[in-house]
Amino acid sequence: MSDTILRYVPADPFWQPTTEQADKAASLLRAMAPLSENVSGHFEDDVRFYDPGENWSGVKCPNCKADVEGWWGEAMDTAFASEFKNLSAEAACCSTTVNLNGLDYVWPAGFGRFALEALNPNMDDTTHKQDQQLAESLGAPLRKIWARY
Ligand SMILES: [Zn+2]
């Protein structure tokens, strides 16, 4: 049995909500995804990369649209060495400077220090309006990542 996680990560990888904001947003998500096994906010000390697990579909350069998996792994290792405090990287495909959080992840992925998660929500998807309500509740723009493990 694989697990599905509906995960919201702040668009700004360094931003964290207050625990009050996180609790409020978790209550809202619980109401939107009532069949979830668990809904909770997760705070991290350091920035981490939230990949979509089995949904991973590759990553492309936002400037030249090239498949960047050739240099992306090494750039991730370099950024990880700084605990992801510096997410800028030199794109080997077109010699431009890019932000690792701004790459074109074919299936959404992203960096963050906080994630609002619903475990096995047993639903197809949330609506755009619900996504906006969650962002307003938490207090920051969010990136939605459907992950499967
Ligand atoms: Zn490029």
PDB file of C-alpha atoms and ligand atoms in Angstrom:
ATOM      1  CA  MET A   1       0.000   0.000   0.000  1.00  0.00           C
ATOM      2  CA  SER A   2       1.415   3.337  -0.991  1.00  0.00           C
ATOM      3  CA  ASP A   3       0.650   6.566   0.815  1.00  0.00           C
ATOM      4  CA  THR A   4      -0.581   9.747  -0.805  1.00  0.00           C
ATOM      5  CA  ILE A   5       0.172  13.092   0.794  1.00  0.00           C
ATOM      6  CA  LEU A   6      -1.517  16.347  -0.138  1.00  0.00           C
ATOM      7  CA  ARG A   7       1.115  18.871   0.906  1.00  0.00           C
ATOM      8  CA  TYR A   8       1.192  22.670   0.913  1.00  0.00           C
ATOM      9  CA  VAL A   9       4.563  24.401   1.155  1.00  0.00           C
ATOM     10  CA  PRO A  10       5.034  28.201   1.415  1.00  0.00           C
ATOM     11  CA  ALA A  11       6.226  29.720  -1.879  1.00  0.00           C
ATOM     12  CA  ASP A  12       9.024  31.413   0.093  1.00  0.00           C
ATOM     13  CA  PRO A  13      11.231  28.500   1.256  1.00  0.00           C
ATOM     14  CA  PHE A  14      12.426  30.341   4.381  1.00  0.00           C
ATOM     15  CA  TRP A  15       9.043  31.506   5.637  1.00  0.00           C
ATOM     16  CA  GLN A  16       7.261  29.877   8.591  1.00  0.00           C
ATOM     17  CA  PRO A  17       3.783  30.564   9.965  1.00  0.00           C
ATOM     18  CA  THR A  18       3.069  31.034  13.656  1.00  0.00           C
ATOM     19  CA  THR A  19       1.740  27.915  15.403  1.00  0.00           C
ATOM     20  CA  GLU A  20      -1.613  29.708  15.600  1.00  0.00           C
ATOM     21  CA  GLN A  21      -1.686  30.219  11.818  1.00  0.00           C
ATOM     22  CA  ALA A  22      -0.582  26.614  11.274  1.00  0.00           C
ATOM     23  CA  ASP A  23      -3.346  25.276  13.556  1.00  0.00           C
ATOM     24  CA  LYS A  24      -5.957  27.400  11.826  1.00  0.00           C
ATOM     25  CA  ALA A  25      -4.887  26.236   8.361  1.00  0.00           C
ATOM     26  CA  ALA A  26      -4.771  22.600   9.541  1.00  0.00           C
ATOM     27  CA  SER A  27      -8.356  22.847  10.802  1.00  0.00           C
ATOM     28  CA  LEU A  28      -9.423  24.275   7.470  1.00  0.00           C
ATOM     29  CA  LEU A  29      -7.663  21.527   5.502  1.00  0.00           C
ATOM     30  CA  ARG A  30      -9.218  18.901   7.808  1.00  0.00           C
ATOM     31  CA  ALA A  31     -12.641  20.276   6.883  1.00  0.00           C
ATOM     32  CA  MET A  32     -11.772  20.243   3.157  1.00  0.00           C
ATOM     33  CA  ALA A  33     -10.336  16.719   3.262  1.00  0.00           C
ATOM     34  CA  PRO A  34     -12.454  14.986   5.935  1.00  0.00           C
ATOM     35  CA  LEU A  35     -11.427  11.463   4.869  1.00  0.00           C
ATOM     36  CA  SER A  36      -7.726  12.114   5.598  1.00  0.00           C
ATOM     37  CA  GLU A  37      -6.012   9.772   8.030  1.00  0.00           C
ATOM     38  CA  ASN A  38      -4.167  12.715   9.540  1.00  0.00           C
ATOM     39  CA  VAL A  39      -3.830  16.461   8.892  1.00  0.00           C
ATOM     40  CA  SER A  40      -1.041  18.441  10.499  1.00  0.00           C
ATOM     41  CA  GLY A  41       1.533  21.186  10.085  1.00  0.00           C
ATOM     42  CA  HIS A  42       5.205  20.240  10.166  1.00  0.00           C
ATOM     43  CA  PHE A  43       7.895  22.743  11.177  1.00  0.00           C
ATOM     44  CA  GLU A  44      11.524  22.145  10.192  1.00  0.00           C
ATOM     45  CA  ASP A  45      14.643  23.863  11.560  1.00  0.00           C
ATOM     46  CA  ASP A  46      16.390  23.805   8.204  1.00  0.00           C
ATOM     47  CA  VAL A  47      15.077  24.180   4.683  1.00  0.00           C
ATOM     48  CA  ARG A  48      14.345  20.819   3.095  1.00  0.00           C
ATOM     49  CA  PHE A  49      13.341  19.677  -0.360  1.00  0.00           C
ATOM     50  CA  TYR A  50       9.810  18.317  -0.668  1.00  0.00           C
ATOM     51  CA  ASP A  51       9.852  15.953  -3.623  1.00  0.00           C
ATOM     52  CA  PRO A  52       6.668  14.366  -4.948  1.00  0.00           C
ATOM     53  CA  GLY A  53       7.981  10.795  -4.475  1.00  0.00           C
ATOM     54  CA  GLU A  54       6.690   8.439  -7.161  1.00  0.00           C
ATOM     55  CA  ASN A  55       4.995  11.357  -8.909  1.00  0.00           C
ATOM     56  CA  TRP A  56       8.425  12.831  -9.805  1.00  0.00           C
ATOM     57  CA  SER A  57       8.317  13.686 -13.519  1.00  0.00           C
ATOM     58  CA  GLY A  58      11.622  15.483 -14.099  1.00  0.00           C
ATOM     59  CA  VAL A  59      12.855  19.045 -13.923  1.00  0.00           C
ATOM     60  CA  LYS A  60      13.489  21.651 -16.618  1.00  0.00           C
ATOM     61  CA  CYS A  61      15.341  24.938 -16.949  1.00  0.00           C
ATOM     62  CA  PRO A  62      12.985  27.944 -16.732  1.00  0.00           C
ATOM     63  CA  ASN A  63      15.186  29.891 -19.185  1.00  0.00           C
ATOM     64  CA  CYS A  64      15.987  27.476 -22.012  1.00  0.00           C
ATOM     65  CA  LYS A  65      13.495  24.682 -21.198  1.00  0.00           C
ATOM     66  CA  ALA A  66      16.232  22.029 -21.313  1.00  0.00           C
ATOM     67  CA  ASP A  67      15.949  18.897 -19.210  1.00  0.00           C
ATOM     68  CA  VAL A  68      18.326  19.708 -16.348  1.00  0.00           C
ATOM     69  CA  GLU A  69      18.588  16.373 -14.565  1.00  0.00           C
ATOM     70  CA  GLY A  70      22.170  16.233 -15.905  1.00  0.00           C
ATOM     71  CA  TRP A  71      23.397  19.061 -13.647  1.00  0.00           C
ATOM     72  CA  TRP A  72      20.539  19.329 -11.158  1.00  0.00           C
ATOM     73  CA  GLY A  73      21.765  16.516  -8.872  1.00  0.00           C
ATOM     74  CA  GLU A  74      25.155  18.128  -8.414  1.00  0.00           C
ATOM     75  CA  ALA A  75      23.569  21.561  -7.855  1.00  0.00           C
ATOM     76  CA  MET A  76      21.333  19.988  -5.187  1.00  0.00           C
ATOM     77  CA  ASP A  77      24.391  18.480  -3.471  1.00  0.00           C
ATOM     78  CA  THR A  78      26.127  21.874  -3.485  1.00  0.00           C
ATOM     79  CA  ALA A  79      23.038  23.634  -2.106  1.00  0.00           C
ATOM     80  CA  PHE A  80      22.546  20.907   0.499  1.00  0.00           C
ATOM     81  CA  ALA A  81      26.094  21.550   1.733  1.00  0.00           C
ATOM     82  CA  SER A  82      24.882  25.042   2.740  1.00  0.00           C
ATOM     83  CA  GLU A  83      21.775  23.476   4.358  1.00  0.00           C
ATOM     84  CA  PHE A  84      19.828  24.947   1.413  1.00  0.00           C
ATOM     85  CA  LYS A  85      20.465  28.476   2.718  1.00  0.00           C
ATOM     86  CA  ASN A  86      21.668  29.396  -0.764  1.00  0.00           C
ATOM     87  CA  LEU A  87      19.414  28.078  -3.518  1.00  0.00           C
ATOM     88  CA  SER A  88      20.986  29.848  -6.460  1.00  0.00           C
ATOM     89  CA  ALA A  89      22.788  27.724  -9.024  1.00  0.00           C
ATOM     90  CA  GLU A  90      24.567  28.091 -12.322  1.00  0.00           C
ATOM     91  CA  ALA A  91      22.487  26.444 -15.059  1.00  0.00           C
ATOM     92  CA  ALA A  92      24.971  24.400 -17.087  1.00  0.00           C
ATOM     93  CA  CYS A  93      22.484  24.171 -19.980  1.00  0.00           C
ATOM     94  CA  CYS A  94      22.435  27.898 -20.831  1.00  0.00           C
ATOM     95  CA  SER A  95      24.954  29.507 -18.407  1.00  0.00           C
ATOM     96  CA  THR A  96      22.342  31.534 -16.559  1.00  0.00           C
ATOM     97  CA  THR A  97      21.880  31.874 -12.811  1.00  0.00           C
ATOM     98  CA  VAL A  98      18.754  30.163 -11.585  1.00  0.00           C
ATOM     99  CA  ASN A  99      17.063  29.576  -8.248  1.00  0.00           C
ATOM    100  CA  LEU A 100      16.589  25.890  -7.490  1.00  0.00           C
ATOM    101  CA  ASN A 101      13.113  26.660  -6.131  1.00  0.00           C
ATOM    102  CA  GLY A 102      12.241  28.416  -9.390  1.00  0.00           C
ATOM    103  CA  LEU A 103      13.040  25.537 -11.728  1.00  0.00           C
ATOM    104  CA  ASP A 104      10.252  24.030 -13.768  1.00  0.00           C
ATOM    105  CA  TYR A 105       9.441  20.899 -11.761  1.00  0.00           C
ATOM    106  CA  VAL A 106       7.227  19.015 -14.193  1.00  0.00           C
ATOM    107  CA  TRP A 107       5.301  17.577 -11.245  1.00  0.00           C
ATOM    108  CA  PRO A 108       5.332  20.237  -8.501  1.00  0.00           C
ATOM    109  CA  ALA A 109       8.099  20.040  -5.887  1.00  0.00           C
ATOM    110  CA  GLY A 110       9.637  22.717  -3.699  1.00  0.00           C
ATOM    111  CA  PHE A 111      11.789  23.839  -0.817  1.00  0.00           C
ATOM    112  CA  GLY A 112      10.500  24.868   2.574  1.00  0.00           C
ATOM    113  CA  ARG A 113      10.758  24.938   6.347  1.00  0.00           C
ATOM    114  CA  PHE A 114       7.077  24.229   6.866  1.00  0.00           C
ATOM    115  CA  ALA A 115       4.543  21.887   5.304  1.00  0.00           C
ATOM    116  CA  LEU A 116       0.839  21.493   5.850  1.00  0.00           C
ATOM    117  CA  GLU A 117       0.004  17.877   5.094  1.00  0.00           C
ATOM    118  CA  ALA A 118      -3.023  15.643   4.677  1.00  0.00           C
ATOM    119  CA  LEU A 119      -2.164  11.923   4.750  1.00  0.00           C
ATOM    120  CA  ASN A 120      -4.218   9.779   2.366  1.00  0.00           C
ATOM    121  CA  PRO A 121      -6.924  12.413   1.832  1.00  0.00           C
ATOM    122  CA  ASN A 122      -8.960  10.017  -0.353  1.00  0.00           C
ATOM    123  CA  MET A 123     -10.058  12.740  -2.748  1.00  0.00           C
ATOM    124  CA  ASP A 124      -9.235  13.709  -6.345  1.00  0.00           C
ATOM    125  CA  ASP A 125      -8.062  17.263  -5.749  1.00  0.00           C
ATOM    126  CA  THR A 126      -8.852  20.509  -4.008  1.00  0.00           C
ATOM    127  CA  THR A 127     -10.290  23.443  -5.951  1.00  0.00           C
ATOM    128  CA  HIS A 128      -8.345  26.591  -6.790  1.00  0.00           C
ATOM    129  CA  LYS A 129     -10.634  28.468  -4.411  1.00  0.00           C
ATOM    130  CA  GLN A 130      -9.852  26.068  -1.550  1.00  0.00           C
ATOM    131  CA  ASP A 131      -6.123  26.481  -2.242  1.00  0.00           C
ATOM    132  CA  GLN A 132      -6.548  30.255  -1.983  1.00  0.00           C
ATOM    133  CA  GLN A 133      -8.489  29.941   1.273  1.00  0.00           C
ATOM    134  CA  LEU A 134      -5.701  27.825   2.758  1.00  0.00           C
ATOM    135  CA  ALA A 135      -3.092  30.384   1.689  1.00  0.00           C
ATOM    136  CA  GLU A 136      -5.118  33.188   3.276  1.00  0.00           C
ATOM    137  CA  SER A 137      -5.577  31.156   6.444  1.00  0.00           C
ATOM    138  CA  LEU A 138      -1.865  30.373   6.723  1.00  0.00           C
ATOM    139  CA  GLY A 139      -0.838  33.883   5.706  1.00  0.00           C
ATOM    140  CA  ALA A 140       1.379  33.217   2.681  1.00  0.00           C
ATOM    141  CA  PRO A 141       1.228  32.045  -0.941  1.00  0.00           C
ATOM    142  CA  LEU A 142       1.487  28.268  -1.144  1.00  0.00           C
ATOM    143  CA  ARG A 143       2.708  25.643  -3.553  1.00  0.00           C
ATOM    144  CA  LYS A 144       0.617  22.477  -3.687  1.00  0.00           C
ATOM    145  CA  ILE A 145       2.523  19.208  -3.977  1.00  0.00           C
ATOM    146  CA  TRP A 146       0.724  15.890  -4.388  1.00  0.00           C
ATOM    147  CA  ALA A 147       3.216  13.267  -3.276  1.00  0.00           C
ATOM    148  CA  ARG A 148       3.062   9.475  -3.424  1.00  0.00           C
ATOM    149  CA  TYR A 149       5.432   7.161  -1.588  1.00  0.00           C
TER     150      TYR A 149
HETATM  151 ZN    ZN B   1      18.949  26.465 -19.321  1.00  0.00          ZN
END
